[in-house]
Amino acid sequence: MMNHEYKDRIETVIRYIEKNSSDKLTLDHLADMANFSKYHFSRIFTAVVGVTPVAFVNRGRIQKSVHLLADTRLTILEISNQCGFESLSTYNAVFKKHYGQTPSEVRRGMRNDSNFPSFYSKNPEESAPLEEYNQNRKNSLLTRVWDQMIRIEELPDVEVAYVRYVGSYLDTYYAWDKLGRWTDARGITPANHHYIGISLDDLNLVDEWACRYDACVTLPAGYRKEYDTKEVDYKILSGGLYAVYPYYDTVERFVLAYQNVYSLWLPNSCYEADDRPCLEFCKNDPATDAEGKCKVDLHVPIKKRG
């Protein structure tokens, strides 16, 4: 069963959204209300509820707007404003994605057909009943398997050189190629240094082509940065407690590693996500792997709950 504390904290957010769906609701505010790290809140909410916070908020607003379309003579613009949408164009776009029709088309349909199913949606992910969010999606066998698979590690602070890439996470090899040329020229090899990827954005919240990714390498002791070029930047990665999930599969499926940890292991553990980025320790080069797969130890920052 899902940890009751996680469930209660998410329920608090859901009740607040349902009562205040017309207000401006920011992810920062909802994360603070649930007492979750802002960095991890969206993934945790999505894992528990089944849809992103943004999709959940929009679903409530859309359903309210359908009632107003049917039961009032308010204009489409007035309904958009009353339901909390930032603009009429946003309302129209979200509504059409949900129902496959514009609000005006749905209103005309209601007038022609009194039996119009007001909660029918073309998008099954967003139309699931709200009470389904707390369904138990685990069993004791899976719990034991995950407990055996995940290991807990304490990492020290570490200084890295890194190259930032902005774009699809499937194309991060551009950053690794640039970093690889830099490390080769300085004799920094995988044999004595760690190569770490950091996916800085959640695909549920940021367009694929705007995602930020840092390709990092740990630095030799005493490395003198002042004599270096501007090919790379430098920063300190915060140490602390991490849950480590070993992954070996295709690059395209790596996003599922995050989903599995956040939905299957974390809510049922005695930990919660800490406010630090996840670290992807790269253990091989997919281009030279016999099966073309990547081997990654995904480090999710955690802290003891309570």
Coordinates of C-alpha atoms in Angstrom, one line a residue:
M1 CA 0.0 0.0 0.0
M2 CA 1.1 3.6 -0.7
N3 CA 2.5 5.4 2.4
H4 CA -0.4 7.1 4.1
E5 CA 1.6 10.3 4.6
Y6 CA 2.2 10.7 0.9
K7 CA -1.4 10.1 0.2
D8 CA -2.6 12.6 2.8
R9 CA -0.2 15.3 1.6
I10 CA -1.4 14.8 -2.0
E11 CA -5.1 14.8 -0.9
T12 CA -4.5 18.2 0.8
V13 CA -3.3 19.6 -2.5
I14 CA -6.2 18.0 -4.4
R15 CA -8.8 19.5 -2.0
Y16 CA -7.2 22.9 -2.3
I17 CA -7.2 22.7 -6.1
E18 CA -10.9 21.6 -6.2
K19 CA -11.9 24.6 -4.0
N20 CA -9.7 27.1 -5.7
S21 CA -9.5 26.0 -9.3
S22 CA -10.5 29.5 -10.5
D23 CA -7.5 31.1 -8.7
K24 CA -3.9 31.3 -10.1
L25 CA -2.3 28.1 -8.9
T26 CA 1.5 27.9 -9.2
L27 CA 3.5 24.7 -8.9
D28 CA 5.7 26.4 -6.3
H29 CA 2.6 27.1 -4.1
L30 CA 1.2 23.6 -4.5
A31 CA 4.6 22.1 -3.7
D32 CA 4.9 24.2 -0.5
M33 CA 1.4 23.2 0.5
A34 CA 2.2 19.5 0.2
N35 CA 5.6 20.1 1.9
F36 CA 7.4 18.5 -1.1
S37 CA 10.5 19.7 -2.8
K38 CA 9.7 22.0 -5.7
Y39 CA 12.1 20.1 -7.8
H40 CA 10.3 16.8 -7.4
F41 CA 6.7 17.8 -6.7
S42 CA 5.4 17.3 -10.2
R43 CA 6.8 13.8 -10.5
I44 CA 5.5 12.8 -7.1
F45 CA 2.0 14.2 -7.9
T46 CA 1.9 12.5 -11.3
A47 CA 3.0 9.2 -9.8
V48 CA 0.3 9.3 -7.1
V49 CA -2.6 10.8 -9.1
G50 CA -1.9 9.6 -12.6
V51 CA -1.8 13.0 -14.3
T52 CA 0.4 16.0 -13.9
P53 CA -0.7 18.9 -11.6
V54 CA -1.3 21.1 -14.6
A55 CA -3.5 18.5 -16.2
F56 CA -5.4 18.0 -13.0
V57 CA -6.0 21.7 -12.5
N58 CA -7.1 22.1 -16.1
R59 CA -9.4 19.1 -15.9
G60 CA -11.3 20.7 -13.0
R61 CA -11.5 24.0 -14.7
I62 CA -12.8 22.4 -17.9
Q63 CA -15.4 20.4 -16.1
K64 CA -16.6 23.6 -14.3
S65 CA -16.8 25.4 -17.6
V66 CA -19.0 22.7 -19.2
H67 CA -21.6 23.4 -16.5
L68 CA -21.4 27.1 -17.1
L69 CA -21.8 26.5 -20.9
A70 CA -24.9 24.5 -20.2
D71 CA -26.5 26.4 -17.4
T72 CA -25.7 30.0 -17.9
R73 CA -25.8 32.7 -20.7
L74 CA -22.3 33.8 -19.9
T75 CA -20.1 34.5 -22.9
I76 CA -17.2 32.2 -23.7
L77 CA -14.8 34.9 -22.6
E78 CA -16.6 35.3 -19.2
I79 CA -16.6 31.6 -18.7
S80 CA -12.9 31.5 -19.5
N81 CA -12.2 34.2 -16.9
Q82 CA -14.5 32.7 -14.3
C83 CA -12.8 29.3 -14.5
G84 CA -9.3 30.7 -14.1
F85 CA -7.8 30.4 -17.5
E86 CA -5.1 33.0 -18.4
S87 CA -6.6 33.8 -21.7
L88 CA -9.4 32.9 -24.1
S89 CA -7.0 31.3 -26.5
T90 CA -5.6 29.1 -23.7
Y91 CA -9.2 28.1 -22.7
N92 CA -10.1 27.2 -26.3
A93 CA -6.9 25.2 -26.8
V94 CA -7.2 23.2 -23.5
F95 CA -10.9 22.6 -24.0
K96 CA -10.4 21.4 -27.6
K97 CA -7.6 19.0 -26.5
H98 CA -9.9 17.6 -23.8
Y99 CA -13.2 17.3 -25.8
G100 CA -12.1 17.4 -29.4
Q101 CA -14.4 20.5 -29.9
T102 CA -14.3 24.2 -29.1
P103 CA -16.5 25.5 -26.2
S104 CA -18.7 27.2 -28.8
E105 CA -19.2 23.9 -30.7
V106 CA -20.0 22.1 -27.4
R107 CA -22.5 24.8 -26.4
R108 CA -24.3 24.5 -29.7
G109 CA -24.3 20.7 -29.3
M110 CA -25.9 21.0 -25.9
R111 CA -28.7 23.2 -27.3
N112 CA -29.4 20.5 -30.0
D113 CA -29.0 17.5 -27.7
S114 CA -30.1 17.8 -24.1
N115 CA -28.4 14.4 -23.4
F116 CA -24.9 15.8 -24.2
P117 CA -22.4 13.8 -21.9
S118 CA -20.9 16.8 -20.2
F119 CA -18.0 14.8 -18.8
Y120 CA -17.1 12.9 -21.9
S121 CA -13.5 13.5 -23.0
K122 CA -11.5 12.5 -26.0
N123 CA -8.5 12.2 -23.7
P124 CA -8.8 9.1 -21.4
E125 CA -5.8 10.1 -19.4
E126 CA -7.4 13.4 -18.3
S127 CA -10.9 12.1 -18.0
A128 CA -10.3 9.4 -15.4
P129 CA -12.6 9.9 -12.3
L130 CA -10.8 11.9 -9.7
E131 CA -11.3 9.3 -7.1
E132 CA -9.1 6.8 -9.1
Y133 CA -5.9 8.6 -8.1
N134 CA -5.5 6.6 -4.9
Q135 CA -5.9 3.2 -6.4
N136 CA -3.3 0.8 -5.1
R137 CA -1.1 -0.1 -8.0
K138 CA 1.3 -2.3 -6.1
N139 CA 1.4 -5.6 -4.3
S140 CA 3.7 -7.1 -1.7
L141 CA 5.8 -9.0 -4.2
L142 CA 6.6 -5.8 -6.1
T143 CA 7.4 -4.0 -2.9
R144 CA 10.0 -6.7 -2.0
V145 CA 11.5 -6.7 -5.5
W146 CA 11.9 -2.9 -5.4
D147 CA 13.4 -3.0 -1.9
Q148 CA 16.0 -5.4 -3.2
M149 CA 16.7 -3.4 -6.3
I150 CA 17.2 0.0 -4.8
R151 CA 20.3 0.7 -2.7
I152 CA 20.9 3.7 -0.5
E153 CA 24.2 5.6 -0.8
E154 CA 25.7 8.7 0.9
L155 CA 27.7 10.8 -1.6
P156 CA 30.1 13.6 -0.8
D157 CA 30.1 17.0 -2.5
V158 CA 31.9 16.8 -5.8
E159 CA 33.3 19.4 -8.2
V160 CA 32.6 18.8 -11.9
A161 CA 33.2 20.3 -15.3
Y162 CA 30.1 20.3 -17.5
V163 CA 28.7 21.2 -20.8
R164 CA 25.0 22.3 -21.0
Y165 CA 22.7 21.2 -23.8
V166 CA 19.2 22.6 -24.5
G167 CA 16.9 20.4 -26.5
S168 CA 15.5 16.8 -26.6
Y169 CA 16.9 14.5 -24.0
L170 CA 17.4 12.0 -26.9
D171 CA 20.0 14.3 -28.4
T172 CA 22.3 14.9 -25.4
Y173 CA 25.2 13.2 -27.2
Y174 CA 26.0 16.6 -28.6
A175 CA 27.0 17.7 -25.0
W176 CA 28.8 14.4 -24.4
D177 CA 30.8 14.7 -27.6
K178 CA 32.0 18.2 -26.7
L179 CA 32.8 17.1 -23.1
G180 CA 34.6 14.0 -24.5
R181 CA 36.9 16.0 -26.6
W182 CA 37.7 18.2 -23.6
T183 CA 38.4 15.3 -21.3
D184 CA 40.5 13.4 -23.9
A185 CA 42.8 16.4 -24.3
R186 CA 43.4 16.4 -20.5
G187 CA 43.7 12.7 -19.9
I188 CA 40.5 12.5 -17.9
T189 CA 39.2 9.0 -18.5
P190 CA 36.2 6.9 -17.3
A191 CA 38.7 4.6 -15.5
N192 CA 39.4 7.2 -12.8
H193 CA 36.5 9.7 -13.1
H194 CA 32.7 9.7 -13.0
Y195 CA 30.6 10.9 -15.9
I196 CA 27.3 12.2 -14.7
G197 CA 24.2 13.5 -16.5
I198 CA 21.7 15.9 -15.0
S199 CA 18.3 16.2 -16.6
L200 CA 17.2 19.6 -15.2
D201 CA 13.6 19.7 -16.5
D202 CA 10.6 17.5 -16.2
L203 CA 9.1 16.6 -19.6
N204 CA 5.7 16.9 -18.0
L205 CA 6.2 20.6 -17.6
V206 CA 8.7 21.7 -20.2
D207 CA 8.5 21.3 -24.0
E208 CA 10.9 18.6 -25.2
W209 CA 13.0 21.1 -27.2
A210 CA 13.5 23.4 -24.2
C211 CA 14.8 20.8 -21.8
R212 CA 18.2 21.6 -20.1
Y213 CA 20.8 18.9 -19.7
D214 CA 24.2 19.0 -18.1
A215 CA 26.9 16.5 -19.2
C216 CA 29.4 16.4 -16.3
V217 CA 32.7 14.9 -15.4
T218 CA 34.4 14.8 -12.0
L219 CA 37.7 16.7 -11.8
P220 CA 41.1 15.4 -10.7
A221 CA 42.2 16.6 -7.2
G222 CA 43.9 20.0 -7.4
Y223 CA 42.8 20.7 -11.0
R224 CA 43.8 24.2 -11.9
K225 CA 40.8 25.8 -13.6
E226 CA 42.4 29.2 -14.0
Y227 CA 44.6 27.9 -16.9
D228 CA 41.7 26.3 -18.7
T229 CA 39.7 27.4 -21.7
K230 CA 36.0 28.4 -21.8
E231 CA 34.9 25.1 -23.4
V232 CA 33.3 24.0 -20.2
D233 CA 31.8 25.4 -17.0
Y234 CA 32.3 24.3 -13.4
K235 CA 30.1 23.7 -10.4
I236 CA 29.7 21.7 -7.2
L237 CA 27.2 18.9 -7.1
S238 CA 25.7 18.6 -3.6
G239 CA 26.3 15.4 -1.8
G240 CA 23.9 13.7 0.6
L241 CA 21.6 10.6 0.7
Y242 CA 20.6 9.1 -2.6
A243 CA 18.4 6.1 -3.7
V244 CA 20.2 4.4 -6.5
Y245 CA 18.3 2.6 -9.2
P246 CA 20.4 0.6 -11.7
Y247 CA 19.2 0.9 -15.3
Y248 CA 20.3 -1.0 -18.4
D249 CA 18.1 -0.5 -21.5
T250 CA 17.7 1.8 -24.5
V251 CA 18.2 5.6 -24.2
E252 CA 14.6 6.1 -25.3
R253 CA 13.3 4.2 -22.4
F254 CA 15.4 5.9 -19.7
V255 CA 12.5 8.2 -18.9
L256 CA 10.7 5.2 -17.5
A257 CA 13.4 4.8 -14.9
Y258 CA 12.3 8.1 -13.3
Q259 CA 8.6 7.0 -13.6
N260 CA 9.3 3.7 -11.9
V261 CA 11.2 5.1 -9.0
Y262 CA 8.8 8.0 -8.3
S263 CA 5.6 5.9 -8.7
L264 CA 6.6 2.4 -7.5
W265 CA 9.3 2.8 -4.9
L266 CA 9.4 6.3 -3.4
P267 CA 5.8 6.6 -2.2
N268 CA 6.0 3.3 -0.5
S269 CA 9.4 3.8 1.1
C270 CA 10.4 5.6 4.3
Y271 CA 12.0 8.4 2.3
E272 CA 10.9 11.5 0.4
A273 CA 12.6 13.3 -2.4
D274 CA 15.1 16.0 -1.3
D275 CA 15.5 19.4 -3.0
R276 CA 18.5 18.4 -5.1
P277 CA 18.7 17.3 -8.8
C278 CA 18.8 13.7 -9.7
L279 CA 22.2 12.4 -10.9
E280 CA 22.6 10.0 -13.8
F281 CA 25.9 8.2 -13.3
C282 CA 26.8 6.9 -16.8
K283 CA 28.5 3.5 -16.7
N284 CA 29.0 2.9 -20.4
D285 CA 28.9 4.4 -23.8
P286 CA 25.7 3.3 -25.6
A287 CA 27.5 3.8 -29.0
T288 CA 30.0 1.0 -28.1
D289 CA 27.6 -1.3 -26.2
A290 CA 27.0 -4.6 -27.9
E291 CA 23.2 -4.1 -27.6
G292 CA 23.2 -0.3 -28.1
K293 CA 21.9 0.2 -24.6
C294 CA 22.9 2.6 -21.9
K295 CA 23.9 1.5 -18.4
V296 CA 23.1 4.2 -15.8
D297 CA 22.9 4.4 -12.0
L298 CA 20.0 6.8 -11.4
H299 CA 20.6 8.6 -8.1
V300 CA 17.4 10.2 -6.7
P301 CA 18.1 12.6 -3.8
I302 CA 16.2 11.5 -0.6
K303 CA 15.8 12.3 3.0
K304 CA 14.2 10.4 5.9
R305 CA 10.5 11.1 6.1
G306 CA 9.4 12.8 9.2

